[in-house]
mmCIF file of C-alpha atoms and ligand atoms in Angstrom:
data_model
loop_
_atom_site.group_PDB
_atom_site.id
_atom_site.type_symbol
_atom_site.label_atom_id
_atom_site.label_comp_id
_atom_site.label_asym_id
_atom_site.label_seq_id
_atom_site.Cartn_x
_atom_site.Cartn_y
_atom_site.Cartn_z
ATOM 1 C CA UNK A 1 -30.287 -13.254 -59.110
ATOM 2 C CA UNK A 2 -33.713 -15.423 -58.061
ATOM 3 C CA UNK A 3 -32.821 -18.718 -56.384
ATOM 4 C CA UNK A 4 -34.078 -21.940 -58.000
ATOM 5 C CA UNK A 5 -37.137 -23.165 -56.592
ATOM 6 C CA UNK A 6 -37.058 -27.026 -54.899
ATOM 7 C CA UNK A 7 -39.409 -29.192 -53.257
ATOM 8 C CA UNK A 8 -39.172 -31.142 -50.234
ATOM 9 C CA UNK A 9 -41.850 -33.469 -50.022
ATOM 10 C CA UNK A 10 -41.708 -34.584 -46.241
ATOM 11 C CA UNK A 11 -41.668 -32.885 -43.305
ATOM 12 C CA UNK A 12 -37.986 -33.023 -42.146
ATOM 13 C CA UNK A 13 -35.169 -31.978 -39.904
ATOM 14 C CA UNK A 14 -35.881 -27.860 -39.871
ATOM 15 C CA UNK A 15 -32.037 -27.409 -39.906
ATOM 16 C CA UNK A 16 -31.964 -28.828 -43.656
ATOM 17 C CA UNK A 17 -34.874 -26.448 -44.514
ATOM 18 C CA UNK A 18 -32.120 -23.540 -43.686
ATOM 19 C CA UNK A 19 -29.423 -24.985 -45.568
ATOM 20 C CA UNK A 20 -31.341 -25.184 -48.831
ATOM 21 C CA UNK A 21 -32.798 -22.164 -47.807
ATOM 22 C CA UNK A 22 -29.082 -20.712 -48.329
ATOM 23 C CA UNK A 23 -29.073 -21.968 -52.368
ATOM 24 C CA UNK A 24 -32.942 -22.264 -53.037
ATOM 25 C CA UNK A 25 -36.344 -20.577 -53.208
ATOM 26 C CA UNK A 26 -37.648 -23.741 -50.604
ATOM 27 C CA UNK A 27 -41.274 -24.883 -50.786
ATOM 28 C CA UNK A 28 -40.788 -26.940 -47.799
ATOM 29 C CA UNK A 29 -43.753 -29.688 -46.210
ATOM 30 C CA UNK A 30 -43.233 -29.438 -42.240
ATOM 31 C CA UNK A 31 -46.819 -29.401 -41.509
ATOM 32 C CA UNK A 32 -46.571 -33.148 -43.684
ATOM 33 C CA UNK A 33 -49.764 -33.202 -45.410
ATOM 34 C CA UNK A 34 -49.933 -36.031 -47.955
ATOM 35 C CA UNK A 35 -48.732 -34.600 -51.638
ATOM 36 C CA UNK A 36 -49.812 -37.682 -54.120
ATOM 37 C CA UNK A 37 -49.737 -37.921 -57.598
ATOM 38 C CA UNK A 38 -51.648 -34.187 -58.388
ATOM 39 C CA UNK A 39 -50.900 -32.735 -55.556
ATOM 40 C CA UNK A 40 -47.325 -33.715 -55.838
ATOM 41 C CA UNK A 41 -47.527 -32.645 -59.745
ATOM 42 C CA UNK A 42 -48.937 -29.394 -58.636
ATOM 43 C CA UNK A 43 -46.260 -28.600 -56.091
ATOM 44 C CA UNK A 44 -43.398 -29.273 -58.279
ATOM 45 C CA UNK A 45 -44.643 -27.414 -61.387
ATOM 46 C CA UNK A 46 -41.759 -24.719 -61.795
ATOM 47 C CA UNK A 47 -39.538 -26.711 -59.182
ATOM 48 C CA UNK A 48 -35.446 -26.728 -60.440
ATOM 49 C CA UNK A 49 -35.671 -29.824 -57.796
ATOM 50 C CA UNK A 50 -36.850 -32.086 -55.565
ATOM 51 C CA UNK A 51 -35.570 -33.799 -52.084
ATOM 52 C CA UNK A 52 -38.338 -36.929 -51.774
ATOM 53 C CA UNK A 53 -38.895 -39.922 -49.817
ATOM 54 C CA UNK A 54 -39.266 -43.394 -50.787
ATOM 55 C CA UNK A 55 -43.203 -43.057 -50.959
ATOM 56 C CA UNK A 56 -43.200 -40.992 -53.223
ATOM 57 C CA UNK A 57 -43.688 -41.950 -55.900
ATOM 58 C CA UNK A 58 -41.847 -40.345 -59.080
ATOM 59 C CA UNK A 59 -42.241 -41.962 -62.654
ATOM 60 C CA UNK A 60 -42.039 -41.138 -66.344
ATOM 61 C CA UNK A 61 -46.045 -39.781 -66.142
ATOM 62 C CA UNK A 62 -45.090 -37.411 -63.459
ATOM 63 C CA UNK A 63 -41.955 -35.722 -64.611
ATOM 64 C CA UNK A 64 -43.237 -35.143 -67.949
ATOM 65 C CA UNK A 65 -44.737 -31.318 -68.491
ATOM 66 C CA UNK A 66 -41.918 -30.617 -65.776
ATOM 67 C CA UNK A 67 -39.538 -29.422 -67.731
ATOM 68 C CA UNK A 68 -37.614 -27.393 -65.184
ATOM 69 C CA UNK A 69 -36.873 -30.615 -63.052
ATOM 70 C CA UNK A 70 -33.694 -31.266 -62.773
ATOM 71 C CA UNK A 71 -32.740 -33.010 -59.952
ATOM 72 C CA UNK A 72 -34.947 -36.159 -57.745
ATOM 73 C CA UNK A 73 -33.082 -36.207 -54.131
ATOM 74 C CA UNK A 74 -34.363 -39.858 -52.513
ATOM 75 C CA UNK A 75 -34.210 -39.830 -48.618
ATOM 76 C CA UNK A 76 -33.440 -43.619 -48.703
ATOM 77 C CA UNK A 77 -30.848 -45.707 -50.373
ATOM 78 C CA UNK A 78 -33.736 -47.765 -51.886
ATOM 79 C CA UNK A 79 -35.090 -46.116 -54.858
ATOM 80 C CA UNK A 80 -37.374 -48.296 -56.513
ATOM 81 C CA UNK A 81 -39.921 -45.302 -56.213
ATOM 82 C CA UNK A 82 -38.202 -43.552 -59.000
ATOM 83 C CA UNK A 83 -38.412 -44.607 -62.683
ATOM 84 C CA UNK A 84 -34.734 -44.400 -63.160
ATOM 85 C CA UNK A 85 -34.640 -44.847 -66.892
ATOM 86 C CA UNK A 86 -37.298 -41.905 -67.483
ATOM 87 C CA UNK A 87 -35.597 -39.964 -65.310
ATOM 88 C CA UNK A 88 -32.396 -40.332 -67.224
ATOM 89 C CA UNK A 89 -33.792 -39.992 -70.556
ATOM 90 C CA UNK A 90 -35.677 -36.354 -68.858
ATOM 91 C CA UNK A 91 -32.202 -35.140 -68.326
ATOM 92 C CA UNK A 92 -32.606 -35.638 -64.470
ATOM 93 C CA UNK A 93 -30.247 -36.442 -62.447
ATOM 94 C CA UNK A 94 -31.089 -39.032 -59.637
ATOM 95 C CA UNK A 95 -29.187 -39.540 -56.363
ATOM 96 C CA UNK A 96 -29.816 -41.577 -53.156
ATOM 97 C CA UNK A 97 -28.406 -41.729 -49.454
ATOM 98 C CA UNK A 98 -26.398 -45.121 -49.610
ATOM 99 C CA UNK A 99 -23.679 -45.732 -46.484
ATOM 100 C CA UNK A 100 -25.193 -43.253 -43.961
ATOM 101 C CA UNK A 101 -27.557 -46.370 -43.107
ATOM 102 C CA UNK A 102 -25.632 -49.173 -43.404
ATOM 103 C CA UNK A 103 -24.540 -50.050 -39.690
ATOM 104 C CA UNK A 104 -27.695 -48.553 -38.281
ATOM 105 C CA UNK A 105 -30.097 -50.875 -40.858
ATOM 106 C CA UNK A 106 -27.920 -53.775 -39.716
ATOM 107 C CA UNK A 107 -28.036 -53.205 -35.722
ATOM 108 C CA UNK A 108 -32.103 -53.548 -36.345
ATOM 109 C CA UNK A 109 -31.806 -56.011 -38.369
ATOM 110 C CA UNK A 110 -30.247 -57.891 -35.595
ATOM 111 C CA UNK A 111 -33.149 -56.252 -33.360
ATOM 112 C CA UNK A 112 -35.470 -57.944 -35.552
ATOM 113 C CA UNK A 113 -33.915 -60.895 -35.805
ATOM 114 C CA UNK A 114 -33.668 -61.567 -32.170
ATOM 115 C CA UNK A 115 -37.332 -60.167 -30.969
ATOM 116 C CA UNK A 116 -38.329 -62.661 -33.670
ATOM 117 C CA UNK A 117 -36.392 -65.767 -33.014
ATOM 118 C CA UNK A 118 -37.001 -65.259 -28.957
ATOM 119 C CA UNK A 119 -40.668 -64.377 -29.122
ATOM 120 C CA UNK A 120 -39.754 -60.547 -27.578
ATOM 121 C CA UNK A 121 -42.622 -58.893 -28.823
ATOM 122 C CA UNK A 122 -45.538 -61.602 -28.167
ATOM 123 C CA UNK A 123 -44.141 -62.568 -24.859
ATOM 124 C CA UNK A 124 -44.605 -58.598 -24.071
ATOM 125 C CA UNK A 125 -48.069 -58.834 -25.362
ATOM 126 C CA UNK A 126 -49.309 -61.729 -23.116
ATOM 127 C CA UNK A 127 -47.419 -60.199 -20.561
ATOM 128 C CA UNK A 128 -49.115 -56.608 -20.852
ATOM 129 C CA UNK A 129 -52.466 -58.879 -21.159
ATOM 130 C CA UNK A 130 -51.843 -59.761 -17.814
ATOM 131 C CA UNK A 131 -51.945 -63.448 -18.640
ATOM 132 C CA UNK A 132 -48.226 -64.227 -16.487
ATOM 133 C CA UNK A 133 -50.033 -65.854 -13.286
ATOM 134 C CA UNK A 134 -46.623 -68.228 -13.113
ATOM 135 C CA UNK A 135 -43.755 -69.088 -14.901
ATOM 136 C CA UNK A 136 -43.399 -72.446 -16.750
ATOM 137 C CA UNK A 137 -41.020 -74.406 -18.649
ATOM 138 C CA UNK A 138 -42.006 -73.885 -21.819
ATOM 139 C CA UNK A 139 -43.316 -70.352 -21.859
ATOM 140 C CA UNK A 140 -42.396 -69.250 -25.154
ATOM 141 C CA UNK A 141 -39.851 -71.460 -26.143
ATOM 142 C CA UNK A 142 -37.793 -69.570 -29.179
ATOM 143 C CA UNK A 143 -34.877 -70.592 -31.896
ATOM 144 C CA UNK A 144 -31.133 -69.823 -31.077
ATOM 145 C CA UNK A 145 -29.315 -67.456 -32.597
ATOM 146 C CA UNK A 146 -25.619 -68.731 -31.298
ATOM 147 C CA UNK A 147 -24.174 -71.232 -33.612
ATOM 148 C CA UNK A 148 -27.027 -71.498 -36.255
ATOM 149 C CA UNK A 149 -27.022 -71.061 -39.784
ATOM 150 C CA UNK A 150 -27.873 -67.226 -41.224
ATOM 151 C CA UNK A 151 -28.951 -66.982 -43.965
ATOM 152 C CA UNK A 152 -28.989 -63.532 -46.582
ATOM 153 C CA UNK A 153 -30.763 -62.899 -49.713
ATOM 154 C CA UNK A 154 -29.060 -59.941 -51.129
ATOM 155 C CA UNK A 155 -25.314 -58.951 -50.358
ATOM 156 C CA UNK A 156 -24.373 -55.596 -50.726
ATOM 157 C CA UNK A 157 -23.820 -53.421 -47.954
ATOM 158 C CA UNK A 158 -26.104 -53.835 -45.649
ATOM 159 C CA UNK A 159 -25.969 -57.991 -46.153
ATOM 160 C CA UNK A 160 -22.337 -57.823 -45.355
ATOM 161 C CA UNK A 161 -22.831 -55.402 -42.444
ATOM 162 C CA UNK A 162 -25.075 -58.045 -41.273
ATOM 163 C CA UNK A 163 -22.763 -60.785 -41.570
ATOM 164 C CA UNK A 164 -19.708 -59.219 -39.680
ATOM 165 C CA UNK A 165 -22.286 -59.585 -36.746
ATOM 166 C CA UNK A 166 -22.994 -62.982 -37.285
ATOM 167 C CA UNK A 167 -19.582 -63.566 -36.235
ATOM 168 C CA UNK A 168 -19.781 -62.563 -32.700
ATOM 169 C CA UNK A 169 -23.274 -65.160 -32.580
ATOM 170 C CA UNK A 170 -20.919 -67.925 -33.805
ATOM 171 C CA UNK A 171 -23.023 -68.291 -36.773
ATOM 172 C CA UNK A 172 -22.086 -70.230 -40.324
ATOM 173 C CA UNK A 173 -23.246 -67.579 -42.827
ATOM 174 C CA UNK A 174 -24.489 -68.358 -46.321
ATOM 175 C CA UNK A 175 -25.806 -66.274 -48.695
ATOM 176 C CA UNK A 176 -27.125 -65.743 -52.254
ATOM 177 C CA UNK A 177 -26.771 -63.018 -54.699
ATOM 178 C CA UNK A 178 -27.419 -61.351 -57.603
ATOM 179 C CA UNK A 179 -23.244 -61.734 -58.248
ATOM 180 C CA UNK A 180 -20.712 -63.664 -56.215
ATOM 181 C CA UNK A 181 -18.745 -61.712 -54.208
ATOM 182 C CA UNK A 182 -15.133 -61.693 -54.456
ATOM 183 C CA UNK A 183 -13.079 -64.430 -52.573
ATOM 184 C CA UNK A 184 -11.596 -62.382 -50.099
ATOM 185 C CA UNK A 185 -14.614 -60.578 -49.526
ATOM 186 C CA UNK A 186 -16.048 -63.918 -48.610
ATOM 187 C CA UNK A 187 -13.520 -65.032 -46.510
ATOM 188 C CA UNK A 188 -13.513 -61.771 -44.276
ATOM 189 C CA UNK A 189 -17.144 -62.553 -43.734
ATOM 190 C CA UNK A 190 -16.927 -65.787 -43.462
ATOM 191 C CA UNK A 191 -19.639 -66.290 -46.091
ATOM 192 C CA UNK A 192 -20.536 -68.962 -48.434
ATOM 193 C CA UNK A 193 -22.162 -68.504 -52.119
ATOM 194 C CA UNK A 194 -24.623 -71.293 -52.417
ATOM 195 C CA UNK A 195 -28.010 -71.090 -54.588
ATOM 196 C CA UNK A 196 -31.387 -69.695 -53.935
ATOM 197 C CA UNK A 197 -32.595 -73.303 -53.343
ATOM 198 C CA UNK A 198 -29.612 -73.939 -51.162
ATOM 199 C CA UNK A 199 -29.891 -70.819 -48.675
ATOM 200 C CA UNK A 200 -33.994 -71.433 -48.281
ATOM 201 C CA UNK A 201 -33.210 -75.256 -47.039
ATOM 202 C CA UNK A 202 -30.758 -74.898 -44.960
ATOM 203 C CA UNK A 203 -31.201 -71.004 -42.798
ATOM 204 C CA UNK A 204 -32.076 -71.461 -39.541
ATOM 205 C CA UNK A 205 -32.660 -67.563 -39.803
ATOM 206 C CA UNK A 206 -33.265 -65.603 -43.061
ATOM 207 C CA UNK A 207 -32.534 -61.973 -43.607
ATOM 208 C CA UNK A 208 -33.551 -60.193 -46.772
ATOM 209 C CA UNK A 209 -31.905 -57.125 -47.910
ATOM 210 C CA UNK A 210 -31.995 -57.015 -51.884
ATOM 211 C CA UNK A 211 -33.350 -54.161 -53.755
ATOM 212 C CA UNK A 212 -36.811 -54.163 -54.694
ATOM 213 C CA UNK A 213 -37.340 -54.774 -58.557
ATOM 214 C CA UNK A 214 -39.616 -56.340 -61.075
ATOM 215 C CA UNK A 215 -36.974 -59.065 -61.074
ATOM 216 C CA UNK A 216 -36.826 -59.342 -57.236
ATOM 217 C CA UNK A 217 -40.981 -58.834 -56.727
ATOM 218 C CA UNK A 218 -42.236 -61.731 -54.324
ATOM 219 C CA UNK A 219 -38.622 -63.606 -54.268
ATOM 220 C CA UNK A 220 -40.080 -64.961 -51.082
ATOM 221 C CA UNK A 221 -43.934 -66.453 -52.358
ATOM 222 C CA UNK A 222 -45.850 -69.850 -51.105
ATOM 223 C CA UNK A 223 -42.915 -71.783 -53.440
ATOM 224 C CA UNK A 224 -40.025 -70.620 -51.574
ATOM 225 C CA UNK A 225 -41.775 -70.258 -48.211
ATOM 226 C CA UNK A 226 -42.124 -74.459 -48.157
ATOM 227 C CA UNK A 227 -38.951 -75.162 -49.072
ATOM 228 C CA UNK A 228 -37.810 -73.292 -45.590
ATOM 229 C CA UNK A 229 -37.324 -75.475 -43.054
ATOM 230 C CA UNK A 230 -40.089 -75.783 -40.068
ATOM 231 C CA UNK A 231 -38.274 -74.207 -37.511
ATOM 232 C CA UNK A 232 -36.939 -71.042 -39.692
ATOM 233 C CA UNK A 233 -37.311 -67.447 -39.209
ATOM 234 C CA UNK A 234 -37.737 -64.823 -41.878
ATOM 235 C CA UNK A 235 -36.646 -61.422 -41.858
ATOM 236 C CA UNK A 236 -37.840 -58.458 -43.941
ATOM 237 C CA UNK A 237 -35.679 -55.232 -44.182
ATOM 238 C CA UNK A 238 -35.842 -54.658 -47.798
ATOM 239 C CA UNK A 239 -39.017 -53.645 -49.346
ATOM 240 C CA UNK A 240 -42.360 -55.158 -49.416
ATOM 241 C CA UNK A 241 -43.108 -56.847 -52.480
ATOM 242 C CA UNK A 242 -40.145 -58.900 -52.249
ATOM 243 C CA UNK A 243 -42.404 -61.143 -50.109
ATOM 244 C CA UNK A 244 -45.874 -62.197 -50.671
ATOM 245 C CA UNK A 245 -47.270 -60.872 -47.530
ATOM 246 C CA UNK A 246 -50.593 -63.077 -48.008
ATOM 247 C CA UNK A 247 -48.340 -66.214 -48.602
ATOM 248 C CA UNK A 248 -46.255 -65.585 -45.485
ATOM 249 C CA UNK A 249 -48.885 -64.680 -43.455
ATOM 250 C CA UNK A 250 -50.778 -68.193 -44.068
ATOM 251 C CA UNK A 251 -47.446 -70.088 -43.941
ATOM 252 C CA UNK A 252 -47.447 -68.354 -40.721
ATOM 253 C CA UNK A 253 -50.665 -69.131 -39.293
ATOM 254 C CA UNK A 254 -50.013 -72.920 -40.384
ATOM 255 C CA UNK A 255 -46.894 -73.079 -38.588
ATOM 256 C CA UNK A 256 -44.911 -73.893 -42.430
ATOM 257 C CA UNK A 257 -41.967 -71.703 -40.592
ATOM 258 C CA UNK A 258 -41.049 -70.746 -37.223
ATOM 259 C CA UNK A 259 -41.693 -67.012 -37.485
ATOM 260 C CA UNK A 260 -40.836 -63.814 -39.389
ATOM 261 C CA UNK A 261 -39.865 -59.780 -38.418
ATOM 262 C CA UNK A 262 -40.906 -57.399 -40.786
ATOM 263 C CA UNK A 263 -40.244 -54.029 -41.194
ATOM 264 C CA UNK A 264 -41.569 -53.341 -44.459
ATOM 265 C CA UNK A 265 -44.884 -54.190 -46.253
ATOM 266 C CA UNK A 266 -46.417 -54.501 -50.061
ATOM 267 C CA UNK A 267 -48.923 -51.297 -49.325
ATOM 268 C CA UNK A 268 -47.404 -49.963 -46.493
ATOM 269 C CA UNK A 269 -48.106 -48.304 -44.178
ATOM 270 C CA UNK A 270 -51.544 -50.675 -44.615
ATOM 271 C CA UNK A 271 -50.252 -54.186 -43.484
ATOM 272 C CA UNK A 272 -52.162 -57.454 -44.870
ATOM 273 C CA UNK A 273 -54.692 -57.840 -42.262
ATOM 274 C CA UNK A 274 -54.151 -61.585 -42.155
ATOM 275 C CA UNK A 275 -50.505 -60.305 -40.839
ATOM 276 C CA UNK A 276 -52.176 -58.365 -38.050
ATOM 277 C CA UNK A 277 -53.875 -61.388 -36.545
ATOM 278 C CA UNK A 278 -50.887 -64.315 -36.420
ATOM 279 C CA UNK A 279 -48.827 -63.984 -33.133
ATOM 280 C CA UNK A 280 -45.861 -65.487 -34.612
ATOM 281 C CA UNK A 281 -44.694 -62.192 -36.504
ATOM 282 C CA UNK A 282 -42.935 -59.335 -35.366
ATOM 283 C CA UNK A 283 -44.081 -56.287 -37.152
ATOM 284 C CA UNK A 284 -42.287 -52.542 -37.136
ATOM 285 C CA UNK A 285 -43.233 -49.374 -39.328
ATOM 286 C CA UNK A 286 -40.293 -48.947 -41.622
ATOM 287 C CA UNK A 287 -37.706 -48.088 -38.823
ATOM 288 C CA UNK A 288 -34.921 -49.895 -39.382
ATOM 289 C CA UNK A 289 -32.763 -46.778 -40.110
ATOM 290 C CA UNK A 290 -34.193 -44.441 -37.589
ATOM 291 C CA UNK A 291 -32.007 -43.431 -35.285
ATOM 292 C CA UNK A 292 -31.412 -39.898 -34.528
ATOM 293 C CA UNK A 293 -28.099 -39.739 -35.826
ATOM 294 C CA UNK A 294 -28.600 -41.772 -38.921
ATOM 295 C CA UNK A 295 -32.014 -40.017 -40.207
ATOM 296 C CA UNK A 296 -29.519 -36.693 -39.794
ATOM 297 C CA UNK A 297 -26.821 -38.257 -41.511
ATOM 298 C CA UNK A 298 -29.656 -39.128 -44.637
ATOM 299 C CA UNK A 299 -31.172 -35.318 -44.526
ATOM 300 C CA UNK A 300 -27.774 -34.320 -44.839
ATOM 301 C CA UNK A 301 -26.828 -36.327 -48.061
ATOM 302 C CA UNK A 302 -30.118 -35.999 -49.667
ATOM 303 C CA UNK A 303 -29.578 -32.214 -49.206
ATOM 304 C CA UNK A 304 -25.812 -32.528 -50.238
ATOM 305 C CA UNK A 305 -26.929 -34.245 -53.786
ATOM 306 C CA UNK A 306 -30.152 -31.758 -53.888
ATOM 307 C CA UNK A 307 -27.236 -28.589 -53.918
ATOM 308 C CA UNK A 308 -24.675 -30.192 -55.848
ATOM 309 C CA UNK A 309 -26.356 -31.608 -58.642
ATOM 310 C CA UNK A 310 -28.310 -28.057 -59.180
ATOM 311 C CA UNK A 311 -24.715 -26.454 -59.390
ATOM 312 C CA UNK A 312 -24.261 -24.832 -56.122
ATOM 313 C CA UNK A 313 -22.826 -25.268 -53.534
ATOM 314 C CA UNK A 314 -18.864 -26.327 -52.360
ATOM 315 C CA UNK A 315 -19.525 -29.779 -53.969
ATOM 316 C CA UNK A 316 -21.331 -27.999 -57.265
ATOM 317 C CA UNK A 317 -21.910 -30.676 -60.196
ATOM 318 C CA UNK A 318 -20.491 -33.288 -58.274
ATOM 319 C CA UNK A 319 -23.315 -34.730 -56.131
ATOM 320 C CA UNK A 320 -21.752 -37.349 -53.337
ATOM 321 C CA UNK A 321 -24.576 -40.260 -54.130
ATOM 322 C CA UNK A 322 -25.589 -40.117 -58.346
ATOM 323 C CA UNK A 323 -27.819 -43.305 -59.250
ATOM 324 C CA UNK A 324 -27.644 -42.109 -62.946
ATOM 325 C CA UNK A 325 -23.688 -39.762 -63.765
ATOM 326 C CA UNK A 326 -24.687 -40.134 -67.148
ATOM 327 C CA UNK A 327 -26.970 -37.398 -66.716
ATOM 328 C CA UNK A 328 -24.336 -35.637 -64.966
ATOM 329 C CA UNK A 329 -21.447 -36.454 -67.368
ATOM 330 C CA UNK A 330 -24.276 -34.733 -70.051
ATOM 331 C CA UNK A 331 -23.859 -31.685 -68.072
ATOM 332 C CA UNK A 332 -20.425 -31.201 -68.309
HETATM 333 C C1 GLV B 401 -35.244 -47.151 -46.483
HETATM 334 O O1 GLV B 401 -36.021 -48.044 -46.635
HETATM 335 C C2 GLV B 401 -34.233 -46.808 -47.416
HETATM 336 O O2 GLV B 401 -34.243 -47.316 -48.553
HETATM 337 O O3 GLV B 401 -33.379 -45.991 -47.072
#
């Protein structure tokens, strides 16, 4: 019997290359040469399914004329790269790699938050410069961490992963989301509901982790930015396009708040150029769940979903991480 034929459309851990290699005909990408919109098209012309990464980019335009397509495998637990509702109505089943991240999203977030809040990264800078001829008292004065106020926009895993370490900073953690959480949820973390309004005036520190979505695009603009308080830092680990990079990065040159870490862009990987040029900004290229064991952990899954949900497999029709089981539920 042939094997189905799937795409993977990054270069990526050679060890999951085998393992697909055990169910599929594998059109694999190590030497990672960019596959956009044509190219992509192109390469998965014929393709039963595909294990992608959150750049690429995979909407109602693409998938049709692909009618063998039936599975999209997202590296990432984000997935507003994929146009869930014309996947659905293709027949395709959608999955992501949610969990695997969590802790190791939230340790950098708490990376970020501290190289931004203690000036870690332009300190380095000015140090590298060779600019240290003595030391002074108020060489790069920074904002505590211990016993301020955190604040986080967006509380599902990662949020709450986040919070549990607030605890060991002595923080007071507020937060606002889509939904309330549920009272004992809250009290575990030690969080408190308050509004949109309510979290931007009163964080000391503010740490974004909601989904990217038309509803959620620039949450953070110029309106939100000034009603932060002075002395505030800003965190991004969701996606760019929940903040209006060219809004922060001018609050940021006019000292409006303190400082921000971001890990994610609106056109990553370009970053705003205006970004490039304020010191008070921390930036990182979309790390924040890279770490060896992690980025295995998220090959693994994606691969997992990619074998199940074409019917193979030990785990056959019941991929571990569906974003749409309606599709599946079709199936059955
Ligand atoms: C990374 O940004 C992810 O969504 O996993």
């Amino acid at each position: 019997m042939t094997k189905p034929s799937v795409l993977v459309t990054r270069a990526v851990f050679p060890e999951v290359i085998d393992r697909l290699a055990q169910y599929f005909d594998v059109d694999d990408n190590q030497p990672d040469v960019a596959l956009d919109g044509a190219a992509l098209k192109a390469r998965l012309a014929g393709k039963a399914g595909v294990l992608a990464n959150a750049a690429d980019r995979i909407d109602a335009g693409l998938v049709a004329g692909l009618p063998a397509l039936r599975a999209v495998c997202n590296m990432a637990v984000g997935y507003n790269n994929l146009d869930v509702p014309a996947l659905t109505a293709a027949g395709i089943v959608a999955t992501n790699t949610p969990d695997v991240l969590t802790e190791t999203t939230a340790d950098f977030g708490w990376a970020l938050l501290m190289a931004t809040a203690r000036r870690v990264t332009e300190s380095e800078h000015w140090l590298r410069a060779g600019k240290w001829e003595r030391w002074s008292y108020d060489m790069f004065l920074g904002m505590d961490l211990y016993r301020s106020t955190l604040g986080i926009l967006g509380m599902g895993r990662i949020g709450q992963a986040l919070a549990r370490r607030a605890a060991g900073f002595g923080m007071s953690v507020l937060y606002h989301n889509r939904s309330r959480l549920p009272e004992d949820t809250e009290r575990v973390l030690n969080a408190r509901y308050v509004s949109k309004a309510e979290l931007l005036a009163q964080s000391d520190h503010l740490l974004l982790v909601l989904p990217y979505s038309a509803q959620s695009h620039h949450s953070i603009g110029a309106a939100e930015l000034a009603q932060m308080k002075p002395s505030a830092t800003l965190v991004n680990l969701a996606r760019g396009g929940v903040v209006d990079d060219a809004a922060l990065a001018r609050a940021l040159r006019e000292g409006r708040i303190f400082a921000a870490g971001l890990d994610v862009f609106e056109a990553e990987p370009q970053v705003h150029p205006d970004l490039l040029t304020v010191p008070n900004v921390v930036l990182t290229p979309h790390i924040a769940s890279a770490s060896e064991k992690t980025r295995r952990a998220m090959a693994d899954l994606a691969a997992d979903n990619l074998i199940a949900a074409l019917g193979v497999g030990p785990q056959a029709g019941q991929p571990p991480s569906v974003i749409n089981p309606e599709v599946m539920a079709r199936r059955r």
